[in-house]
mmCIF file of C-alpha atoms and ligand atoms in Angstrom:
data_model
loop_
_atom_site.group_PDB
_atom_site.id
_atom_site.type_symbol
_atom_site.label_atom_id
_atom_site.label_comp_id
_atom_site.label_asym_id
_atom_site.label_seq_id
_atom_site.Cartn_x
_atom_site.Cartn_y
_atom_site.Cartn_z
ATOM 1 C CA MET I 1 0.831 -51.263 1.073
ATOM 2 C CA GLN I 2 4.934 -51.635 1.482
ATOM 3 C CA ASP I 3 6.671 -49.471 4.364
ATOM 4 C CA SER I 4 8.671 -47.486 1.481
ATOM 5 C CA CYS I 5 5.228 -46.863 -0.120
ATOM 6 C CA GLN I 6 3.512 -45.916 2.904
ATOM 7 C CA LYS I 7 6.249 -43.374 3.174
ATOM 8 C CA SER I 8 6.439 -42.062 -0.114
ATOM 9 C CA SER I 9 2.744 -41.547 -0.361
ATOM 10 C CA MET I 10 3.430 -39.043 2.879
ATOM 11 C CA LEU I 11 6.020 -37.079 0.931
ATOM 12 C CA ILE I 12 4.400 -36.908 -2.476
ATOM 13 C CA PRO I 13 2.091 -34.040 -1.847
ATOM 14 C CA SER I 14 5.133 -31.865 -0.411
ATOM 15 C CA TYR I 15 7.448 -33.204 -3.179
ATOM 16 C CA LEU I 16 5.055 -31.760 -5.570
ATOM 17 C CA ASP I 17 4.688 -28.755 -3.740
ATOM 18 C CA GLY I 18 8.518 -28.013 -3.847
ATOM 19 C CA GLU I 19 8.904 -28.284 -0.164
ATOM 20 C CA LEU I 20 11.346 -31.290 0.235
ATOM 21 C CA SER I 21 15.010 -30.786 0.877
ATOM 22 C CA GLU I 22 16.927 -32.646 -1.621
ATOM 23 C CA GLU I 23 17.777 -34.688 1.062
ATOM 24 C CA GLN I 24 14.241 -35.846 1.143
ATOM 25 C CA ALA I 25 13.318 -35.750 -2.560
ATOM 26 C CA ALA I 26 16.390 -38.111 -3.664
ATOM 27 C CA PRO I 27 15.086 -40.639 -2.178
ATOM 28 C CA LEU I 28 11.483 -40.547 -3.592
ATOM 29 C CA ARG I 29 12.263 -39.891 -6.754
ATOM 30 C CA ARG I 30 14.602 -43.238 -6.660
ATOM 31 C CA HIS I 31 11.558 -44.935 -5.232
ATOM 32 C CA LEU I 32 9.571 -43.419 -7.862
ATOM 33 C CA MET I 33 11.283 -44.972 -10.697
ATOM 34 C CA GLU I 34 10.625 -48.509 -9.416
ATOM 35 C CA CYS I 35 7.535 -48.239 -8.146
ATOM 36 C CA GLN I 36 4.367 -47.818 -10.505
ATOM 37 C CA PRO I 37 1.285 -47.600 -7.799
ATOM 38 C CA CYS I 38 3.377 -44.382 -6.246
ATOM 39 C CA ARG I 39 3.864 -42.847 -9.676
ATOM 40 C CA ASP I 40 0.249 -43.404 -10.330
ATOM 41 C CA LEU I 41 -0.686 -41.440 -6.907
ATOM 42 C CA ALA I 42 1.899 -38.616 -7.854
ATOM 43 C CA GLN I 43 0.095 -38.311 -11.575
ATOM 44 C CA ASP I 44 -3.306 -38.308 -9.375
ATOM 45 C CA GLU I 45 -1.971 -35.496 -7.324
ATOM 46 C CA GLN I 46 -1.008 -33.735 -10.276
ATOM 47 C CA ALA I 47 -4.079 -34.164 -11.837
ATOM 48 C CA MET I 48 -6.129 -32.817 -9.067
ATOM 49 C CA LYS I 49 -3.872 -29.665 -9.015
ATOM 50 C CA ARG I 50 -5.467 -28.747 -12.344
ATOM 51 C CA TRP I 51 -8.629 -28.283 -10.548
ATOM 52 C CA PHE I 52 -6.744 -24.903 -9.088
ATOM 53 C CA ILE I 53 -6.156 -22.774 -11.932
ATOM 54 C CA ALA I 54 -5.380 -19.476 -11.416
ATOM 55 C CA GLU I 55 -8.167 -17.240 -12.716
ATOM 56 C CA GLU I 56 -7.075 -13.700 -13.719
ATOM 57 C CA ALA I 57 -7.332 -12.007 -10.627
ATOM 58 C CA PRO I 58 -9.951 -9.257 -10.233
ATOM 59 C CA ALA I 59 -8.140 -5.679 -10.021
ATOM 60 C CA ALA I 60 -8.758 -2.884 -7.061
ATOM 61 C CA PRO I 61 -11.016 -0.178 -8.817
ATOM 62 C CA PRO I 62 -9.173 2.897 -9.736
ATOM 63 C CA GLY I 63 -8.814 5.100 -7.195
ATOM 64 C CA PHE I 64 -9.360 2.392 -4.341
ATOM 65 C CA ALA I 65 -6.220 2.859 -2.076
ATOM 66 C CA ALA I 66 -6.771 6.792 -1.951
ATOM 67 C CA ARG I 67 -10.709 6.156 -0.704
ATOM 68 C CA VAL I 68 -9.327 3.404 1.848
ATOM 69 C CA ALA I 69 -6.788 5.819 3.262
ATOM 70 C CA ARG I 70 -9.206 8.539 3.541
ATOM 71 C CA ARG I 71 -11.702 6.708 5.303
ATOM 72 C CA ALA I 72 -9.238 5.192 7.687
ATOM 73 C CA PHE I 73 -8.050 8.729 8.433
ATOM 74 C CA ALA I 74 -11.333 9.950 8.595
ATOM 75 C CA GLY I 75 -11.968 7.181 11.728
ATOM 76 C CA ASP I 76 -14.114 4.941 9.626
ATOM 77 C CA ALA I 77 -14.573 1.702 11.560
ATOM 78 C CA GLY I 78 -16.184 -0.038 8.628
ATOM 79 C CA VAL I 79 -19.500 -1.408 8.715
ATOM 80 C CA LEU I 80 -18.853 -5.271 9.857
ATOM 81 C CA THR I 81 -18.879 -5.720 13.293
ATOM 82 C CA ASP I 82 -15.887 -6.657 14.813
ATOM 83 C CA SER I 83 -16.366 -9.842 16.820
ATOM 84 C CA GLU I 84 -13.125 -9.073 18.864
ATOM 85 C CA PHE I 85 -14.955 -6.321 20.149
ATOM 86 C CA ALA I 86 -18.554 -6.900 19.807
ATOM 87 C CA LEU I 87 -19.045 -10.498 20.596
ATOM 88 C CA GLN I 88 -16.431 -11.205 23.623
ATOM 89 C CA PRO I 89 -18.363 -13.068 26.524
ATOM 90 C CA HIS I 90 -16.340 -11.133 28.866
ATOM 91 C CA VAL I 91 -13.743 -8.237 29.209
ATOM 92 C CA ALA I 92 -10.912 -9.942 29.932
ATOM 93 C CA GLY I 93 -9.602 -8.142 33.464
ATOM 94 C CA SER I 94 -11.896 -5.400 33.510
ATOM 95 C CA GLY I 95 -12.939 -5.411 37.106
ATOM 96 C CA ASN I 96 -16.511 -4.078 36.362
ATOM 97 C CA THR I 97 -17.703 -6.859 33.955
ATOM 98 C CA GLU I 98 -18.685 -9.648 36.585
ATOM 99 C CA GLN I 99 -21.547 -6.624 37.930
ATOM 100 C CA GLU I 100 -22.497 -5.589 34.419
ATOM 101 C CA ASP I 101 -26.304 -5.824 33.827
ATOM 102 C CA PRO I 102 -27.250 -8.732 32.197
ATOM 103 C CA THR I 103 -29.886 -6.476 30.143
ATOM 104 C CA LEU I 104 -26.916 -4.540 28.760
ATOM 105 C CA ARG I 105 -25.050 -7.469 27.551
ATOM 106 C CA PHE I 106 -28.221 -8.790 25.851
ATOM 107 C CA VAL I 107 -29.324 -5.256 24.556
ATOM 108 C CA LEU I 108 -25.708 -5.179 23.233
ATOM 109 C CA GLN I 109 -25.621 -8.526 21.913
ATOM 110 C CA LEU I 110 -29.036 -7.613 19.910
ATOM 111 C CA THR I 111 -27.139 -4.685 18.440
ATOM 112 C CA ALA I 112 -24.435 -6.557 17.303
ATOM 113 C CA ILE I 113 -26.709 -9.243 15.582
ATOM 114 C CA ALA I 114 -28.926 -6.563 14.152
ATOM 115 C CA ALA I 115 -25.873 -4.944 12.335
ATOM 116 C CA ALA I 116 -24.472 -8.170 11.232
ATOM 117 C CA VAL I 117 -28.257 -8.637 9.799
ATOM 118 C CA LEU I 118 -28.062 -5.239 8.200
ATOM 119 C CA PHE I 119 -25.024 -5.488 6.747
ATOM 120 C CA CYS I 120 -25.806 -8.827 4.819
ATOM 121 C CA LEU I 121 -29.145 -7.454 4.051
ATOM 122 C CA ALA I 122 -27.396 -4.330 2.628
ATOM 123 C CA LEU I 123 -24.784 -6.081 0.579
ATOM 124 C CA ALA I 124 -27.581 -8.646 -0.620
ATOM 125 C CA ILE I 125 -29.903 -5.636 -1.837
ATOM 126 C CA ARG I 126 -26.479 -3.864 -3.404
ATOM 127 C CA THR I 127 -25.571 -6.602 -4.971
ATOM 128 C CA HIS I 128 -29.255 -8.022 -6.430
ATOM 129 C CA ASP I 129 -28.223 -11.285 -4.830
ATOM 130 C CA LEU I 130 -31.962 -12.122 -4.810
ATOM 131 C CA PRO I 131 -32.073 -15.546 -3.607
ATOM 132 C CA GLU I 132 -29.622 -14.714 -0.463
ATOM 133 C CA SER I 133 -31.637 -12.034 0.309
ATOM 134 C CA ALA I 134 -34.562 -14.681 0.355
ATOM 135 C CA ASP I 135 -32.842 -16.386 2.392
ATOM 136 C CA LEU I 136 -32.609 -13.900 5.188
ATOM 137 C CA GLY I 137 -35.771 -12.478 4.703
ATOM 138 C CA ALA I 138 -38.715 -14.222 3.383
ATOM 139 C CA SER I 139 -38.094 -17.979 4.197
ATOM 140 C CA GLU I 140 -36.957 -17.501 7.978
ATOM 141 C CA ASP I 141 -38.977 -15.168 10.684
ATOM 142 C CA TYR I 142 -36.748 -12.703 12.294
ATOM 143 C CA SER I 143 -36.615 -15.035 15.619
ATOM 144 C CA GLN I 144 -34.972 -18.016 13.394
ATOM 145 C CA VAL I 145 -32.690 -15.273 12.052
ATOM 146 C CA VAL I 146 -31.617 -13.886 15.507
ATOM 147 C CA GLU I 147 -31.398 -17.621 16.721
ATOM 148 C CA LYS I 148 -28.860 -18.550 13.755
ATOM 149 C CA LEU I 149 -27.023 -15.703 14.549
ATOM 150 C CA MET I 150 -26.634 -16.105 18.329
ATOM 151 C CA ARG I 151 -25.406 -19.991 17.328
ATOM 152 C CA MET I 152 -22.975 -18.486 15.090
ATOM 153 C CA ASN I 153 -22.016 -15.893 17.555
ATOM 154 C CA ALA I 154 -21.443 -18.507 20.267
ATOM 155 C CA ALA I 155 -18.931 -20.573 17.865
ATOM 156 C CA GLU I 156 -17.276 -17.594 16.741
ATOM 157 C CA GLU I 157 -16.653 -16.961 20.909
ATOM 158 C CA ALA I 158 -15.064 -20.047 21.069
ATOM 159 C CA ALA I 159 -12.627 -19.134 18.116
ATOM 160 C CA ALA I 160 -11.778 -15.715 19.433
ATOM 161 C CA ASP I 161 -10.771 -13.749 16.683
ATOM 162 C CA GLU I 162 -7.542 -15.822 15.945
ATOM 163 C CA ILE I 163 -7.084 -16.951 12.456
ATOM 164 C CA PRO I 164 -10.326 -19.715 12.155
ATOM 165 C CA GLY I 165 -9.052 -23.592 13.788
ATOM 166 C CA LEU I 166 -5.604 -22.446 15.181
ATOM 167 C CA PRO I 167 -4.559 -23.794 18.323
ATOM 168 C CA ARG I 168 -8.233 -25.238 18.678
ATOM 169 C CA LYS I 169 -7.840 -28.869 20.116
ATOM 170 C CA ASP I 170 -8.594 -30.796 16.993
ATOM 171 C CA ALA I 171 -7.628 -34.318 16.762
ATOM 172 C CA ASP I 172 -7.390 -33.136 12.994
ATOM 173 C CA ASP I 173 -4.223 -30.543 14.093
ATOM 174 C CA GLU I 174 -1.447 -33.412 14.910
ATOM 175 C CA PRO I 175 1.591 -32.475 12.845
ATOM 176 C CA MET I 176 2.858 -35.188 10.793
ATOM 177 C CA ASN I 177 6.099 -36.600 11.929
ATOM 178 C CA ARG I 178 8.689 -35.469 9.937
ATOM 179 C CA LYS I 179 12.100 -35.280 11.460
ATOM 180 C CA THR I 180 14.327 -32.677 9.251
ATOM 181 C CA ARG I 181 13.024 -30.063 7.239
ATOM 182 C CA LYS I 182 15.505 -28.255 4.815
ATOM 183 C CA MET W 1 17.177 6.127 -11.429
ATOM 184 C CA GLU W 2 14.844 4.444 -9.202
ATOM 185 C CA PRO W 3 14.333 5.479 -5.977
ATOM 186 C CA ALA W 4 15.219 2.581 -3.456
ATOM 187 C CA PRO W 5 11.832 1.153 -2.722
ATOM 188 C CA VAL W 6 10.586 2.169 1.083
ATOM 189 C CA HIS W 7 10.189 -0.537 3.515
ATOM 190 C CA ASP W 8 6.760 -1.500 4.842
ATOM 191 C CA LEU W 9 7.754 -0.932 8.323
ATOM 192 C CA ASP W 10 8.794 2.616 7.267
ATOM 193 C CA LEU W 11 5.494 3.456 5.682
ATOM 194 C CA VAL W 12 3.532 1.666 8.525
ATOM 195 C CA GLN W 13 5.417 3.965 10.857
ATOM 196 C CA GLU W 14 4.811 7.138 8.683
ATOM 197 C CA ALA W 15 1.264 6.279 8.768
ATOM 198 C CA LEU W 16 0.836 6.029 12.549
ATOM 199 C CA GLU W 17 2.599 9.457 12.676
ATOM 200 C CA GLY W 18 -0.610 10.742 10.563
ATOM 201 C CA ASN W 19 0.757 10.443 7.153
ATOM 202 C CA GLN W 20 -2.421 9.222 4.906
ATOM 203 C CA LEU W 21 -0.297 9.157 1.776
ATOM 204 C CA SER W 22 1.917 6.135 3.418
ATOM 205 C CA PHE W 23 -0.998 4.459 4.506
ATOM 206 C CA GLN W 24 -2.217 4.493 0.763
ATOM 207 C CA LEU W 25 0.822 3.428 -0.604
ATOM 208 C CA LEU W 26 0.945 0.538 1.618
ATOM 209 C CA VAL W 27 -2.636 -0.191 0.162
ATOM 210 C CA GLU W 28 -1.756 0.124 -3.364
ATOM 211 C CA ARG W 29 1.422 -2.049 -2.615
ATOM 212 C CA TYR W 30 -0.988 -5.190 -1.898
ATOM 213 C CA GLN W 31 -4.317 -4.192 -2.863
ATOM 214 C CA ASP W 32 -4.115 -6.845 -5.801
ATOM 215 C CA LYS W 33 -2.908 -9.302 -4.094
ATOM 216 C CA LEU W 34 -5.961 -8.990 -1.375
ATOM 217 C CA PHE W 35 -8.215 -9.077 -4.062
ATOM 218 C CA SER W 36 -7.006 -12.328 -5.256
ATOM 219 C CA ILE W 37 -7.219 -13.859 -1.734
ATOM 220 C CA VAL W 38 -10.535 -12.687 -1.244
ATOM 221 C CA ARG W 39 -11.879 -13.898 -4.394
ATOM 222 C CA GLN W 40 -11.434 -17.357 -3.126
ATOM 223 C CA TYR W 41 -13.911 -16.705 -0.885
ATOM 224 C CA THR W 42 -16.559 -14.791 -2.604
ATOM 225 C CA ARG W 43 -16.875 -14.172 -6.173
ATOM 226 C CA ASN W 44 -19.205 -11.659 -6.128
ATOM 227 C CA PRO W 45 -17.076 -8.328 -6.958
ATOM 228 C CA VAL W 46 -19.301 -5.771 -4.800
ATOM 229 C CA GLU W 47 -18.352 -8.218 -1.882
ATOM 230 C CA ILE W 48 -14.453 -8.695 -2.733
ATOM 231 C CA GLU W 49 -14.082 -4.800 -2.656
ATOM 232 C CA ASP W 50 -16.233 -4.553 0.542
ATOM 233 C CA ILE W 51 -14.395 -7.426 2.228
ATOM 234 C CA VAL W 52 -10.698 -6.184 1.591
ATOM 235 C CA GLN W 53 -12.070 -2.114 2.454
ATOM 236 C CA GLU W 54 -13.219 -3.706 5.588
ATOM 237 C CA ALA W 55 -10.119 -5.759 6.152
ATOM 238 C CA LEU W 56 -7.912 -2.352 5.523
ATOM 239 C CA LEU W 57 -9.739 -0.198 7.727
ATOM 240 C CA LYS W 58 -9.230 -2.785 10.530
ATOM 241 C CA VAL W 59 -5.704 -2.893 9.789
ATOM 242 C CA TYR W 60 -5.249 0.963 9.834
ATOM 243 C CA ARG W 61 -7.214 1.043 13.386
ATOM 244 C CA ARG W 62 -4.769 -1.900 14.930
ATOM 245 C CA LEU W 63 -1.758 -0.395 12.982
ATOM 246 C CA ASP W 64 -0.499 0.593 16.487
ATOM 247 C CA SER W 65 -0.595 -2.830 17.947
ATOM 248 C CA PHE W 66 0.904 -4.444 14.863
ATOM 249 C CA GLN W 67 3.741 -6.647 16.075
ATOM 250 C CA LYS W 68 6.818 -6.123 14.170
ATOM 251 C CA GLN W 69 8.319 -9.401 14.940
ATOM 252 C CA SER W 70 6.045 -10.552 11.863
ATOM 253 C CA SER W 71 6.339 -9.192 8.319
ATOM 254 C CA PHE W 72 3.348 -6.594 7.643
ATOM 255 C CA SER W 73 2.292 -8.659 4.547
ATOM 256 C CA THR W 74 2.439 -11.781 6.622
ATOM 257 C CA TRP W 75 -0.131 -9.804 9.282
ATOM 258 C CA LEU W 76 -2.546 -7.820 6.388
ATOM 259 C CA TYR W 77 -3.085 -11.901 5.162
ATOM 260 C CA ARG W 78 -3.829 -12.593 8.101
ATOM 261 C CA VAL W 79 -6.580 -10.011 8.880
ATOM 262 C CA VAL W 80 -7.936 -10.475 5.321
ATOM 263 C CA VAL W 81 -8.398 -13.991 5.658
ATOM 264 C CA ASN W 82 -10.260 -13.375 8.952
ATOM 265 C CA THR W 83 -12.119 -10.359 7.452
ATOM 266 C CA ALA W 84 -13.592 -13.033 4.588
ATOM 267 C CA LEU W 85 -14.480 -15.943 6.798
ATOM 268 C CA ASP W 86 -16.063 -13.349 9.356
ATOM 269 C CA PHE W 87 -18.085 -12.179 6.552
ATOM 270 C CA LEU W 88 -19.042 -15.519 5.121
ATOM 271 C CA LYS W 89 -20.265 -16.762 8.924
ATOM 272 C CA ARG W 90 -22.370 -13.435 9.388
ATOM 273 C CA CYS W 91 -24.135 -14.045 6.374
ATOM 274 C CA GLY W 92 -24.685 -17.293 7.126
ATOM 275 C CA ARG W 93 -22.259 -18.929 4.417
ATOM 276 C CA ASN W 94 -19.423 -21.745 5.196
ATOM 277 C CA PRO W 95 -20.693 -22.151 8.910
ATOM 278 C CA VAL W 96 -18.488 -23.580 11.437
ATOM 279 C CA ARG W 97 -18.513 -27.286 10.888
ATOM 280 C CA ALA W 98 -18.859 -29.685 14.060
ATOM 281 C CA VAL W 99 -15.486 -31.006 15.256
ATOM 282 C CA GLU W 100 -16.559 -34.613 14.438
ATOM 283 C CA ASP W 101 -16.531 -33.980 10.629
ATOM 284 C CA LEU W 102 -13.043 -32.468 10.881
ATOM 285 C CA GLU W 103 -12.268 -35.644 12.728
ATOM 286 C CA ILE W 104 -13.353 -38.173 9.613
ATOM 287 C CA VAL W 105 -10.501 -38.163 7.592
ATOM 288 C CA PRO W 106 -9.631 -40.599 5.109
ATOM 289 C CA GLU W 107 -6.401 -41.103 6.706
ATOM 290 C CA ASN W 108 -4.641 -43.880 4.629
ATOM 291 C CA ASN W 109 -6.883 -43.791 1.008
ATOM 292 C CA PRO W 110 -8.013 -40.595 -0.162
ATOM 293 C CA PRO W 111 -10.413 -41.333 -3.131
ATOM 294 C CA ARG W 112 -8.725 -40.697 -6.588
ATOM 295 C CA ILE W 113 -9.658 -37.589 -8.776
ATOM 296 C CA ALA W 114 -9.713 -37.137 -12.457
ATOM 297 C CA ALA W 115 -8.233 -34.040 -14.039
ATOM 298 C CA PRO W 116 -10.509 -31.599 -15.509
ATOM 299 C CA ASP W 117 -12.172 -32.498 -18.977
ATOM 300 C CA ALA W 118 -10.139 -30.754 -21.762
ATOM 301 C CA ASN W 119 -12.995 -29.533 -23.098
ATOM 302 C CA MET W 120 -14.049 -27.410 -19.803
ATOM 303 C CA GLU W 121 -14.027 -23.939 -20.045
ATOM 304 C CA GLN W 122 -11.311 -22.050 -17.433
ATOM 305 C CA GLU W 123 -14.451 -20.372 -16.134
ATOM 306 C CA GLU W 124 -16.573 -23.573 -15.659
ATOM 307 C CA ILE W 125 -13.761 -25.181 -13.750
ATOM 308 C CA ALA W 126 -13.144 -22.014 -11.675
ATOM 309 C CA ARG W 127 -16.606 -22.437 -10.737
ATOM 310 C CA VAL W 128 -16.658 -26.151 -9.686
ATOM 311 C CA THR W 129 -13.865 -25.517 -7.829
ATOM 312 C CA HIS W 130 -15.274 -22.506 -5.996
ATOM 313 C CA GLU W 131 -18.125 -24.089 -5.217
ATOM 314 C CA VAL W 132 -16.623 -27.275 -3.786
ATOM 315 C CA LEU W 133 -14.229 -25.295 -1.599
ATOM 316 C CA LEU W 134 -17.245 -23.296 -0.107
ATOM 317 C CA GLU W 135 -18.527 -26.699 0.977
ATOM 318 C CA LEU W 136 -15.330 -27.616 3.081
ATOM 319 C CA PRO W 137 -14.647 -26.344 6.523
ATOM 320 C CA GLU W 138 -12.781 -23.061 6.864
ATOM 321 C CA ILE W 139 -9.321 -24.305 8.112
ATOM 322 C CA PHE W 140 -9.420 -26.438 4.871
ATOM 323 C CA HIS W 141 -10.410 -24.094 2.577
ATOM 324 C CA THR W 142 -7.712 -21.377 3.658
ATOM 325 C CA VAL W 143 -4.965 -23.596 3.323
ATOM 326 C CA ILE W 144 -5.994 -24.704 0.013
ATOM 327 C CA VAL W 145 -6.556 -20.983 -1.221
ATOM 328 C CA MET W 146 -3.064 -20.421 0.316
ATOM 329 C CA ARG W 147 -1.055 -22.837 -1.045
ATOM 330 C CA GLU W 148 -2.951 -23.630 -4.905
ATOM 331 C CA PHE W 149 -4.012 -20.125 -5.657
ATOM 332 C CA GLU W 150 -1.746 -17.788 -3.757
ATOM 333 C CA GLY W 151 1.427 -20.413 -4.558
ATOM 334 C CA LEU W 152 2.586 -19.542 -1.053
ATOM 335 C CA ALA W 153 5.232 -21.817 0.624
ATOM 336 C CA TYR W 154 4.679 -23.820 3.464
ATOM 337 C CA GLN W 155 6.546 -21.912 5.952
ATOM 338 C CA GLU W 156 4.786 -18.352 4.826
ATOM 339 C CA ILE W 157 1.374 -20.369 5.319
ATOM 340 C CA ALA W 158 2.602 -21.312 8.895
ATOM 341 C CA ASP W 159 3.864 -17.842 9.761
ATOM 342 C CA ILE W 160 0.127 -16.115 8.384
ATOM 343 C CA LEU W 161 -2.032 -18.888 10.809
ATOM 344 C CA GLY W 162 0.573 -18.964 13.261
ATOM 345 C CA ILE W 163 0.755 -22.980 13.066
ATOM 346 C CA SER W 164 4.045 -24.974 12.431
ATOM 347 C CA ILE W 165 4.860 -26.417 9.197
ATOM 348 C CA GLY W 166 3.604 -29.835 9.876
ATOM 349 C CA THR W 167 0.574 -28.692 10.616
ATOM 350 C CA VAL W 168 0.602 -27.008 7.411
ATOM 351 C CA GLU W 169 1.574 -30.151 5.609
ATOM 352 C CA SER W 170 -1.136 -32.385 7.477
ATOM 353 C CA ARG W 171 -3.609 -29.599 7.008
ATOM 354 C CA LEU W 172 -3.282 -29.556 3.586
ATOM 355 C CA PHE W 173 -3.279 -33.465 3.039
ATOM 356 C CA ARG W 174 -6.564 -33.705 4.999
ATOM 357 C CA ALA W 175 -7.549 -30.318 2.681
ATOM 358 C CA ARG W 176 -7.054 -32.577 -0.430
ATOM 359 C CA ALA W 177 -8.631 -35.085 0.537
ATOM 360 C CA ARG W 178 -11.631 -33.538 1.612
ATOM 361 C CA PHE W 179 -11.441 -31.501 -1.845
ATOM 362 C CA LYS W 180 -11.498 -34.722 -3.651
ATOM 363 C CA GLU W 181 -14.176 -36.220 -1.525
ATOM 364 C CA HIS W 182 -16.741 -33.304 -1.838
ATOM 365 C CA LEU W 183 -15.727 -32.874 -5.677
ATOM 366 C CA LEU W 184 -16.600 -36.546 -6.099
ATOM 367 C CA ARG W 185 -19.753 -36.208 -4.605
ATOM 368 C CA SER W 186 -21.293 -33.592 -6.643
ATOM 369 C CA HIS W 187 -19.413 -34.564 -9.736
ATOM 370 C CA PRO W 188 -19.251 -38.282 -9.737
ATOM 371 C CA GLU W 189 -18.061 -38.518 -13.279
ATOM 372 C CA PHE W 190 -14.790 -37.315 -12.223
ATOM 373 C CA ASP W 191 -13.816 -40.511 -10.516
ATOM 374 C CA PRO W 192 -10.986 -42.337 -12.566
ATOM 375 C CA THR W 193 -11.842 -45.460 -11.185
ATOM 376 C CA VAL W 194 -15.120 -46.168 -12.858
HETATM 377 ZN ZN1 LIG M 201 5.604 -47.263 -3.634
#
């Protein structure tokens, strides 16, 4: 692949997203005019976008906002366990954490796990989503479910409550070298 | 005459001072957007509503910790996406993938993919896409949702995710490559090269 092709192949997605400055877009357009392989590439990218069709969004049901506001002001904390509060391995900076009774911690963890299991089960039942409730109930015994959730919790503790995949050290996340943005 | 629209931050402040109606107005302002985002994580309407509601209750509980240097909507989207991902994880769907998985990247030559057949129903296309997205690691799933379905600019995505524009760009690049790969795996008929 030629150098200029290599460069334009990196720019094409951003170009199609409308994210290039005119300064960056103009030379790319010139290249596309004279380079069939890069034009094909751009066409491929466009073809892929046709898989992302905007379906009609489901509307919030009538009275939703009033209901949520009422629950919020009534002190309803919701049913999902909150990873930030429930699943922290240590409470940062609080002095007595280290002496914390390990049994207590275990019980707390179990409680969190039980809440998560209950929530999933409740949803599965509510929505008559039979295959999923079968997943949780019939095909695995309780200890397997607990073990699975323990693993998930461990993974989550690593991720804290940040948006997933954020400042973790994935080799994946090296920003591309682009000198200038608009 | 239309009254001037009330700024989000004013509504936040009023809600903090105990005005339930102000919080309700904030919810009304964003609820459709939130339903639409969560829709990309589950297509079950009951689950969508539960997740949006959970996220909003969480937002209310933490309203006083909201850092006003970011916009309210940016913060709100972040909480909603996190809540949706939390939900998927807790129910054993879309588990966190191993890091190795993220590193196997078709860096230079992402596979090619054909557009959906002209005779495919919109609904069918959406279903296939949704299934493929659920197979992707969440960081890839999320950038595709934000860019392709919500039409957010790179800068907005960067703000919501707290990452740089360069990272948004590279993540999108990898996410799309991964999307094509998975789509071809489950639907080899869309390989344009055969
Ligand atoms: Zn070229």
